[in-house]
XYZ file of C-alpha atoms in Angstrom:
551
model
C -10.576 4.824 -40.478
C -9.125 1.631 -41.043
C -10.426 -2.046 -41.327
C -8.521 -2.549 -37.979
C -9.893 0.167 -36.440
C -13.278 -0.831 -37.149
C -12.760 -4.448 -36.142
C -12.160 -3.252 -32.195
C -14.542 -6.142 -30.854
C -15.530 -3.974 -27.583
C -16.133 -0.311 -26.408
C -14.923 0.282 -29.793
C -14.610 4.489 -29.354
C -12.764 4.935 -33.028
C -15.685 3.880 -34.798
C -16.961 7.712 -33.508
C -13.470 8.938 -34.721
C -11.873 9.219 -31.461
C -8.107 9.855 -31.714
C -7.179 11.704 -28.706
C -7.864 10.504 -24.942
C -6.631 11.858 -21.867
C -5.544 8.812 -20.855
C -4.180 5.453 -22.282
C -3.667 2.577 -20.348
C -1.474 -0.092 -22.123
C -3.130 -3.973 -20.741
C -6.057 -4.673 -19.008
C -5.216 -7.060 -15.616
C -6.643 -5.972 -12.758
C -4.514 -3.275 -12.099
C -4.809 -1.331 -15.448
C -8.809 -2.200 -15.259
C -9.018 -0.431 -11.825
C -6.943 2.403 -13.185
C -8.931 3.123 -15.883
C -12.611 3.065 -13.857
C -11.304 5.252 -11.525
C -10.476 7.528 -14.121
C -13.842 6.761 -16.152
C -15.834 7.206 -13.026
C -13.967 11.326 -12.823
C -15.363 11.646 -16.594
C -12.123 11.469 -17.810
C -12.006 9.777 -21.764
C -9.543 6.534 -21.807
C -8.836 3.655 -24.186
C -7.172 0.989 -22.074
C -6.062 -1.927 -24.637
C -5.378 -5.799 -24.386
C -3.686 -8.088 -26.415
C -5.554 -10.520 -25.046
C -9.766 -10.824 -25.464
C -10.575 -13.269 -22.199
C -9.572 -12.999 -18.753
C -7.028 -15.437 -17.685
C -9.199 -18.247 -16.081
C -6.729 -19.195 -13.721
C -6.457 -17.011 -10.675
C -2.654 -15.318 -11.072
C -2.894 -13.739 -7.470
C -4.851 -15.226 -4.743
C -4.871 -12.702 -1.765
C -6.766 -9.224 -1.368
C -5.285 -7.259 1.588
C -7.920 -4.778 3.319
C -6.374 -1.736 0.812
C -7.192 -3.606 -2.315
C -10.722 -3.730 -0.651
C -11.215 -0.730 -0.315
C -10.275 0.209 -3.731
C -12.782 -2.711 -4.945
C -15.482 -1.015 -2.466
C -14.786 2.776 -3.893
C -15.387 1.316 -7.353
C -18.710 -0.264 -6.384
C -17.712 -3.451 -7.180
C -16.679 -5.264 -4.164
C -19.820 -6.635 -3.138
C -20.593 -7.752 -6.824
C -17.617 -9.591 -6.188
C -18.888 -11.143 -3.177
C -22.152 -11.818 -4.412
C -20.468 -14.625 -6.597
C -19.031 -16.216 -3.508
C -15.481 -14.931 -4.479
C -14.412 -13.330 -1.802
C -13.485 -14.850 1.835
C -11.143 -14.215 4.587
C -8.117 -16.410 4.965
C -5.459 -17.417 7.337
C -1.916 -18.150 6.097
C 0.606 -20.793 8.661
C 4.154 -21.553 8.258
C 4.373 -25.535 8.758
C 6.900 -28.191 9.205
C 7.420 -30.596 6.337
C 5.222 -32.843 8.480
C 2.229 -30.057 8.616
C 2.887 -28.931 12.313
C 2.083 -25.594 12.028
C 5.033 -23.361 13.449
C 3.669 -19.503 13.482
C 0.291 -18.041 12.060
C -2.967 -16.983 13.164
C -3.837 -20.721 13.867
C -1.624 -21.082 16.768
C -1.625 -16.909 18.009
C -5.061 -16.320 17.337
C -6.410 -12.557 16.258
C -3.716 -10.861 18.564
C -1.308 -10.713 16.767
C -2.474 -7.849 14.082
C -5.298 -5.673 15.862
C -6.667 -5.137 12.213
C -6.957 -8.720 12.562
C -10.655 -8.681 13.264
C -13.176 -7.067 11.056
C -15.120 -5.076 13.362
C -16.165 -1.117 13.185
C -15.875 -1.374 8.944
C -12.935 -2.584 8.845
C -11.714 -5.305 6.214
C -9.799 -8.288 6.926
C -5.749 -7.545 6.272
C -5.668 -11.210 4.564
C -8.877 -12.467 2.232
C -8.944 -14.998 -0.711
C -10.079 -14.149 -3.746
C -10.882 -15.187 -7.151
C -9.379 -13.400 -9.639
C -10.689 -13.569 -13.013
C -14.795 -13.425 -11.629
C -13.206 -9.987 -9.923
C -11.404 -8.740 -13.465
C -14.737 -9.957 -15.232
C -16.517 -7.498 -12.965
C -13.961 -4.482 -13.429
C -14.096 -4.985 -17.297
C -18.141 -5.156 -17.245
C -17.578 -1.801 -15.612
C -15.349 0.083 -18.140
C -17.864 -1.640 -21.086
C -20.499 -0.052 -19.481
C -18.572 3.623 -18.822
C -19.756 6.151 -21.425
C -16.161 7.811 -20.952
C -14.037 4.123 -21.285
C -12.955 2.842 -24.910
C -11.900 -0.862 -23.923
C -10.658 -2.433 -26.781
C -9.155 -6.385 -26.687
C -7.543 -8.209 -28.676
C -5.493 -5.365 -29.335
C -1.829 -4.615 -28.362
C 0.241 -1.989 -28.318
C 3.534 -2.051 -30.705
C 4.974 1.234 -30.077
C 4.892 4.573 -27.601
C 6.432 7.268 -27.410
C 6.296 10.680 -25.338
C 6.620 14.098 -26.426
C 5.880 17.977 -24.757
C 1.926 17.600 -25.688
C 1.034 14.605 -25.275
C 2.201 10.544 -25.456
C 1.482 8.347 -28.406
C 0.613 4.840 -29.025
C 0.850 2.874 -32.138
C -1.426 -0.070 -31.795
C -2.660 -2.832 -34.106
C -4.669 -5.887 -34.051
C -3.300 -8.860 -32.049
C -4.652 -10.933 -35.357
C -2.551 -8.901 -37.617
C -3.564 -5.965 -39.953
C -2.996 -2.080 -39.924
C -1.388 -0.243 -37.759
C -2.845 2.603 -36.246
C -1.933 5.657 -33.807
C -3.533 7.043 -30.981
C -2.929 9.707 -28.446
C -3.366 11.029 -25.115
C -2.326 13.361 -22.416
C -0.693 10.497 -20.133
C -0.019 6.959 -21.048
C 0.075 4.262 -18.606
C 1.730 0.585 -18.616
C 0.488 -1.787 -16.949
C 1.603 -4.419 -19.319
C 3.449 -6.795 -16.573
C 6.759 -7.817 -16.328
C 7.877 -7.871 -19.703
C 6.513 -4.153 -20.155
C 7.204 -2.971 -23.491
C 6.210 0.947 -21.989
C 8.525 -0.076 -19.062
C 11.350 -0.275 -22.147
C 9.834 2.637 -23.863
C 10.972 4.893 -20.556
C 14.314 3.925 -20.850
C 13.721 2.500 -16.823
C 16.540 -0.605 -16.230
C 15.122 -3.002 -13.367
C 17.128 -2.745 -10.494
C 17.421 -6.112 -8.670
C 16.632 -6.968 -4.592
C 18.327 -9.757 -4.602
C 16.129 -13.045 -5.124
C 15.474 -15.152 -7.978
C 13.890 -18.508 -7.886
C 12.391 -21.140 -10.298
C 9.978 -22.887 -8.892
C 6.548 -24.965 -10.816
C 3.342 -23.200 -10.424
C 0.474 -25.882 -10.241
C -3.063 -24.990 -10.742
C -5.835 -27.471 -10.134
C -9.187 -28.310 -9.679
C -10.498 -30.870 -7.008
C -13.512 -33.114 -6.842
C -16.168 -31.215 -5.075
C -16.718 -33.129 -2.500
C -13.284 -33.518 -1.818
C -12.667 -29.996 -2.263
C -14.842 -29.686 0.993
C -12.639 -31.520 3.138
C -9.350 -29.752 2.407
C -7.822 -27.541 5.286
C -8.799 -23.777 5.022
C -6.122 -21.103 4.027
C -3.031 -21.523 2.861
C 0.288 -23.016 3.652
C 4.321 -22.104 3.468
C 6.143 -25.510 4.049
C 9.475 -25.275 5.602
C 11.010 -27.893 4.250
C 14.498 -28.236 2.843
C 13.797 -31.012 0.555
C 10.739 -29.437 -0.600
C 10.223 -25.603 -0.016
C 6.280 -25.342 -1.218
C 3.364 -23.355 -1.261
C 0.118 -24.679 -0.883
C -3.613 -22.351 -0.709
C -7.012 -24.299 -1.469
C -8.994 -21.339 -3.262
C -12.261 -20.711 -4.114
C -14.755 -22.509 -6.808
C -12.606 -25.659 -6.487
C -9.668 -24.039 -7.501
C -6.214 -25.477 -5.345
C -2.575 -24.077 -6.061
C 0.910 -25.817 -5.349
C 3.806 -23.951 -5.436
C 7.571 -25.581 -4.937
C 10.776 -24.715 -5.100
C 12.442 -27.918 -6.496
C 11.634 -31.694 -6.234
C 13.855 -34.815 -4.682
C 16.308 -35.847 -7.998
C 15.201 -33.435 -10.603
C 18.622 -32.077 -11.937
C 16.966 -29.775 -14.872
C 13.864 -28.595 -12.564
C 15.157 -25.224 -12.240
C 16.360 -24.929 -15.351
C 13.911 -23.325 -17.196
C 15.556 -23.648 -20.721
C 15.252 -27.362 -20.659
C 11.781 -28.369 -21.977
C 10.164 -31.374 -20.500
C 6.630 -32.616 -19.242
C 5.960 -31.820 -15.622
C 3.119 -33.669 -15.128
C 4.888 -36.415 -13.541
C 6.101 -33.124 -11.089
C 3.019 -31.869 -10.557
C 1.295 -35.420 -9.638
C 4.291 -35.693 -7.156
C 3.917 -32.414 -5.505
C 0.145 -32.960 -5.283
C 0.960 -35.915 -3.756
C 2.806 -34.705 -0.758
C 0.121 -33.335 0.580
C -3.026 -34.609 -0.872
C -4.745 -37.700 -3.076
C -4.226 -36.314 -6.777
C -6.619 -38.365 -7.609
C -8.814 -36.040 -6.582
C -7.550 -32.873 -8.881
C -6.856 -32.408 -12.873
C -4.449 -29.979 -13.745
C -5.441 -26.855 -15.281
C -1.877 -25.563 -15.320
C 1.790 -26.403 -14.855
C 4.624 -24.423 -15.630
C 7.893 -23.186 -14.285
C 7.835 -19.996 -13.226
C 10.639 -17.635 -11.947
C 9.896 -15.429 -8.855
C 11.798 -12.999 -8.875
C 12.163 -9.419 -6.636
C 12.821 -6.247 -8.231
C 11.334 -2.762 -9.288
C 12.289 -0.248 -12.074
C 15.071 2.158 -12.017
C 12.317 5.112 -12.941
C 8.666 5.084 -13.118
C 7.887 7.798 -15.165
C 9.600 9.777 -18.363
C 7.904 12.873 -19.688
C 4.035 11.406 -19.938
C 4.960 7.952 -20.279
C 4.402 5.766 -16.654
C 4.326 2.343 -15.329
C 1.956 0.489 -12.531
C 1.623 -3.210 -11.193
C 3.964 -5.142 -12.648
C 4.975 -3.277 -14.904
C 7.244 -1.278 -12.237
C 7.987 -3.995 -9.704
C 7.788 -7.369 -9.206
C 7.615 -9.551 -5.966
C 8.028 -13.005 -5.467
C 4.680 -14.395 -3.539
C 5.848 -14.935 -0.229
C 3.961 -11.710 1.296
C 0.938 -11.873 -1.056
C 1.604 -8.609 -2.047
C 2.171 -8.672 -5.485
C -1.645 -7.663 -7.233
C -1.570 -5.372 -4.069
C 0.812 -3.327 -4.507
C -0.346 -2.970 -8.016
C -4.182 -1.893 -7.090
C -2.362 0.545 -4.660
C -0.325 2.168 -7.626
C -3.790 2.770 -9.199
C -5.188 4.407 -6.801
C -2.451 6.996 -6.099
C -1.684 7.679 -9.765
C -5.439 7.948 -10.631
C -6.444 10.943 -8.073
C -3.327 12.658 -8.987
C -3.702 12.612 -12.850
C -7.639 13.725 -12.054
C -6.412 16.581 -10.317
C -3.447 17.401 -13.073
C -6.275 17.453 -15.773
C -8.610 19.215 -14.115
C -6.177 21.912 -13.894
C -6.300 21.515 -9.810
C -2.419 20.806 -9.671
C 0.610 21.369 -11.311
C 2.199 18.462 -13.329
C 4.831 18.142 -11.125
C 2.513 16.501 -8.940
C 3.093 13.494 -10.698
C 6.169 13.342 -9.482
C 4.768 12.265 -6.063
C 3.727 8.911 -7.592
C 7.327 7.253 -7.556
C 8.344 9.269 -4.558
C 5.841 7.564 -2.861
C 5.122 3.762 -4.248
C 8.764 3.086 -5.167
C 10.069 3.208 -1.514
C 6.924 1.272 -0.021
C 7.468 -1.390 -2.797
C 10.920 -2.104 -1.899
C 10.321 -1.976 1.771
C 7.260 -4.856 1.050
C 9.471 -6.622 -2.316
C 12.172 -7.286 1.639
C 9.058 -8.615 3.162
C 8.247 -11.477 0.884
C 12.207 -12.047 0.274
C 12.762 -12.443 4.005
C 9.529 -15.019 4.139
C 10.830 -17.103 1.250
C 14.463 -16.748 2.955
C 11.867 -18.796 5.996
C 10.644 -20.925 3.681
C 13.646 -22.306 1.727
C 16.574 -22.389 3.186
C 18.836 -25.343 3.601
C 21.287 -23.799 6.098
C 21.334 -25.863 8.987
C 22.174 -22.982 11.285
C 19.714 -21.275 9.436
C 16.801 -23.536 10.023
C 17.620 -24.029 13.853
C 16.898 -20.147 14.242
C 14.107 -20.242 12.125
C 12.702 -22.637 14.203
C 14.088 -20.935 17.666
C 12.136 -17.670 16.257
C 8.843 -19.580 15.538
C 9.176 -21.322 18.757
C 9.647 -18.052 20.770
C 6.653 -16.234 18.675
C 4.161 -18.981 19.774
C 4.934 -18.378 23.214
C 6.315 -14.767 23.394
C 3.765 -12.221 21.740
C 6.611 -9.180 20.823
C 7.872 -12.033 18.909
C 4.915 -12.816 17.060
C 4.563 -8.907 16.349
C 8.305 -8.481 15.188
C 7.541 -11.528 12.866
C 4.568 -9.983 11.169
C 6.571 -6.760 10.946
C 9.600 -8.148 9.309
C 6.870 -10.514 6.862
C 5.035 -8.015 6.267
C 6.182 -4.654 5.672
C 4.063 -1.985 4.630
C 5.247 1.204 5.084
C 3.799 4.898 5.686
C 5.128 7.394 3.132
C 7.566 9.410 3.797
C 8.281 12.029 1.301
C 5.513 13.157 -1.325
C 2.228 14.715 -1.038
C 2.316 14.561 2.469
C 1.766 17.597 5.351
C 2.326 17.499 9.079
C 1.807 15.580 12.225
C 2.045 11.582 12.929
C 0.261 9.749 10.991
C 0.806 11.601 7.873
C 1.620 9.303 4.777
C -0.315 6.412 6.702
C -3.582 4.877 5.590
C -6.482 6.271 7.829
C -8.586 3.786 9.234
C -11.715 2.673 7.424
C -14.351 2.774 9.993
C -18.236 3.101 10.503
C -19.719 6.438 11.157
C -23.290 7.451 11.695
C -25.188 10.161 9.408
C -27.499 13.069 11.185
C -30.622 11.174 10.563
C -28.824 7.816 11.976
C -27.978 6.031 9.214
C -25.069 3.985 9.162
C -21.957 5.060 6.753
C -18.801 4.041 6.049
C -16.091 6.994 6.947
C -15.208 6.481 3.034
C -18.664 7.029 1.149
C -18.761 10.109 3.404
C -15.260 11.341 1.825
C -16.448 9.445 -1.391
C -13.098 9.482 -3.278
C -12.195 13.490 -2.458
C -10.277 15.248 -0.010
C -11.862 15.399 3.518
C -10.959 17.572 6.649
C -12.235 15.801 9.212
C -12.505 18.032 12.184
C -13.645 18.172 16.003
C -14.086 21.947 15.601
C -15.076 24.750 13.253
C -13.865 25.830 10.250
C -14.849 28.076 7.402
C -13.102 31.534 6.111
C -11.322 32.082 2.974
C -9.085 28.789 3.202
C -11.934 26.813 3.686
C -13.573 28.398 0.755
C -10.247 27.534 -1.783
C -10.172 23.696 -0.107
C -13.573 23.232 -1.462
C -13.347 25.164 -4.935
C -9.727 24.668 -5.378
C -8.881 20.861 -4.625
C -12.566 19.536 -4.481
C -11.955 19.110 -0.857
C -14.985 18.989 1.632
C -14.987 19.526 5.566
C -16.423 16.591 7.694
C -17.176 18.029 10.825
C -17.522 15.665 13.750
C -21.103 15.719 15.239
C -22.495 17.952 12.235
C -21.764 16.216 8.970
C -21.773 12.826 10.890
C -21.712 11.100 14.553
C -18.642 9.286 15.565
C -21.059 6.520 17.511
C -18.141 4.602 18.100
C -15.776 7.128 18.863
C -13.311 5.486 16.791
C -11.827 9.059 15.005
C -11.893 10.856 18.293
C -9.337 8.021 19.812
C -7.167 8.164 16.468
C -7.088 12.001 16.886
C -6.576 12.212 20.753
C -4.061 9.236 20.374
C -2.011 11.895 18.105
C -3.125 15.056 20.000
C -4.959 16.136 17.037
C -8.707 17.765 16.217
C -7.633 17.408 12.817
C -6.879 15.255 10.124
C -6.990 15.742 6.120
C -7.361 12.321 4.095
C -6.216 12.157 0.227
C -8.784 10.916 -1.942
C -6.570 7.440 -1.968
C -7.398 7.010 1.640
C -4.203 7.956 3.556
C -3.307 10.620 5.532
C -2.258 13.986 4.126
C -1.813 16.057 7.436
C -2.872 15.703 11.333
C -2.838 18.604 13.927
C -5.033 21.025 15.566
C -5.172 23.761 12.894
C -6.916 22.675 9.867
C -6.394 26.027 7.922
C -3.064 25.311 8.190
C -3.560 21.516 6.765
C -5.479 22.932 4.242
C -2.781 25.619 3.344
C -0.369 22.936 3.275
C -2.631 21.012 0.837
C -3.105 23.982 -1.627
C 0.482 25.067 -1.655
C 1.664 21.439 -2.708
C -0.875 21.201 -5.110
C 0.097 24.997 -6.523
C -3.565 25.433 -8.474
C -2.223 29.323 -10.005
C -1.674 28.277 -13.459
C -4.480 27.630 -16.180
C -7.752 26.739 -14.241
C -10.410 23.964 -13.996
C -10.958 22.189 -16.853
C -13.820 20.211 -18.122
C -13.644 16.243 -17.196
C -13.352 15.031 -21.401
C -12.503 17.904 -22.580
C -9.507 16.768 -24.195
C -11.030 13.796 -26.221
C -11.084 14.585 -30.007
């Protein structure tokens, strides 16, 4: 063991001579954090590694959507998060460049989204939240894991993939020896630049938008921060496309595309100050007087994803495998969504529940819902910043119409805000398959309220109207973990909410992955189950022990 090795400044697992993991995870945002306590939580041994040793204090993303919720609230850590006041819903409005607001929730109310309000467990679609207390919270949590080596302040230099397993050689960010470790999988989530990204071979196949605009980050007075306007803002404005959200703990970002005279402000090889910028953009809207800078920078948004995702045990997540520009608020999202999918799967491939070529499923899946939300944002920044004349008369003709004419409003969210159901992967029968199932309150035997998603509590669950046991039954349970929910036995649906999503589809049936969407929906749930076990194609070496791998 190495000076460097013993120099690991937290969860440092090599000092016990750990070599081997089942997992690596390469960078520790938010995404690669969540990945690696969902995989801590299943006992399974990871290192997860950062070049960096502090969150970044400055929230990067600023909107939760109800899925990244629900991940938060499956990791127990969603109302820690909440506790410090960092987590509140928000509304987003497109307004003129004189702050007329056009189209949002301020001028169509709840009715446009009937997720819009949170009743019967479910989450708002849009919420603000603060980013680094919520990373903080994830990283307390794999410090805390017996099964989680977190180790910052290191990076990653090298990987590699072979037949047995995928290496990593890693060394100090401060300099010193280098060192290699190993694992069954490796994951990247080591953002846009992701040197495991390169390591796959994967070229980044472009959707057709790329922007520089300046990123401000500020602080306002506090008592001024009281009196700013809720929410954030897109501004229409051809002068002065701009973004502008008032976050939480004082924190206030401005976005813009490009200010009045400023030949070189898109050019991001020209160095200059842009304070001056910043002040100005501040100014637009508010007294900057009020704020000090905490950050300034150009920054390109661009849309794209990866040409592959995966190469023998080598993978990539978040940003790592596509990238968004912010117009949709999707970007973090998509990335806690990769998580999620990737981390049941690999649980089940190492505990010898499914073949390897399960894994497969992962970019069958994400990739074609990332491109179909990447169009989302593109089409809202096409909203935001164009400078066509024709262009901004329909614009305007659409907004107009939506405030007035609801299928507008809906075909507006729609085309903002795309978020597909899957269509090919680890999927079964019947409509709704590949969709998220709704999160919803249910009622335990003795009358105690439960969320539909404690009751599943990160496994597969047949939820069923009827009965159902016999030899199937017995292989859902022993062979995929699964568990049967039976309606008005295991729990009461007070509220009747399941029985109207399964009569809506003519169902008594529906089996939900352990990632909360829907595998299969009918009104024969051996065959569901059948369907499950066939896909997952358990014949081949057997249930292992969560850890065993670790060396």
């Amino acid at each position: 063991m190495t000076s460097t090795q013993a120099a690991a400044p937290t969860g440092n697992g090599w000092e016990r001579g750990r070599t081997h993991y089942d997992v690596i995870v390469v960078g520790c945002g938010p995404v690669g954090a969540t990945l690696a306590n969902y995989l801590g939580r299943a006992g399974w041994s990871v290192a997860i590694l950062d070049r960096d040793t502090e969150v970044f204090p400055v929230p990067r993303a600023m909107g939760f959507d109800e899925e990244t919720l629900r991940i938060l609230h499956d990791l127990d850590a969603l109302q820690r998060i909440d506790d410090r006041g960092s987590i509140c819903r928000y509304q987003l409005d497109f307004v003129s460049p004189e702050g007329r607001v056009l189209i949002g929730p301020s001028v169509l109310g709840d009715s446009i989204d009937p997720q819009f309000t949170m009743t019967n467990g479910e989450f708002y679609p849009q919420n603000l939240v603060h980013q680094p207390h919520a990373e903080e919270i994830l990283r307390d949590d794999l410090v805390a894991s017996p099964d989680v080596d977190l180790a910052l302040g290191f990076e990653v230099i090298e990987v590699a993939t072979g037949t047995e397993r995928a290496t990593a050689v890693v060394r100090a960010s401060s300099g010193g020896d280098e060192f290699t470790l190993s694992a069954d999988y490796l994951i990247g989530c080591d953002g846009g630049r992701s040197m495991v990204r390169t390591a796959i071979g994967s070229e980044r196949v472009d959707l057709g938008f790329s922007e520089d605009w300046l990123v401000v980050d500020a602080d306002a007075d506090p008592d001024y921060y009281d009196t700013l306007p809720e929410g954030a803002i897109f501004v229409c404005d051809e002068d002065l496309a701009a973004v502008v959200c008032k976050g939480l703990h004082g924190h206030v970002r401005f976005d813009a595309l490009r200010l009045d005279g400023k030949a070189d402000f898109r050019d991001a090889a020209v160095e200059r100050d842009y304070t001056a910028d910043s002040i100005e953009l501040i100014a637009r809207h508010f007294d900057p007087s009020k704020f000090t800078i905490t950050r300034q920078a150009p920054y390109r948004f661009y849309a794209g994803t990866s040409e592959r995702w995966r190469r023998g045990r080598l993978f990539v997540a978040g940003d790592a495998a596509h990238q968004t520009p912010p117009f949709a608020g999707q970007g973090l999202n998509m990335g806690m969504r990769d998580a999620a999918n990737l981390a049941f799967k690999l649980d089940l491939v190492l505990a010898g529940r499914a073949s390897p070529q399960l894994l497969d499923t992962y970019e069958e899946e994400r990739k074609p819902a990332c491109i179909a939300t990447i169009r989302g944002a593109v089409h809202n920044g096409g909203l935001i910043q164009t400078t066509n004349r024709w262009k901004i008369r329909l614009r305007n003709t659409i907004f107009f119409l939506a405030r007035h004419w609801m299928l507008a409003a809906k075909y507006l969210h729609v085309k903002g805000m795309r978020k597909p159901p899957y269509e090919h992967g680890l999927l079964g029968d019947g409509t709704g398959a590949g969709a998220p199932f709704p999160r919803c309150e249910v009622v335990d035997p003795d009358g105690t309220p439960r969320c539909i998603d404690d009751l599943i509590d990160a496994r597969f669950g047949l939820i069923t109207t009827t009965d159902f046991d016999g030899p199937t039954a017995d292989r859902f349970g022993h062979d995929a973990n699964g568990q049967i929910l039976r309606i008005g036995d295991q729990f009461n649906d007070a509220a009747g909410t399941i029985k109207r999503w399964l009569t809506k589809r003519d169902a008594t049936a529906v089996l939900v992955r352990p990632d909360h969407y829907v595998f299969g929906v009918g009104d024969d749930p051996q065959r569901l189950c059948s369907q499950l076990l066939e896909q997952l194609d358990p014949d081949h070496a057997g249930v292992k022990t969560a850890g065993a791998s670790a060396s």
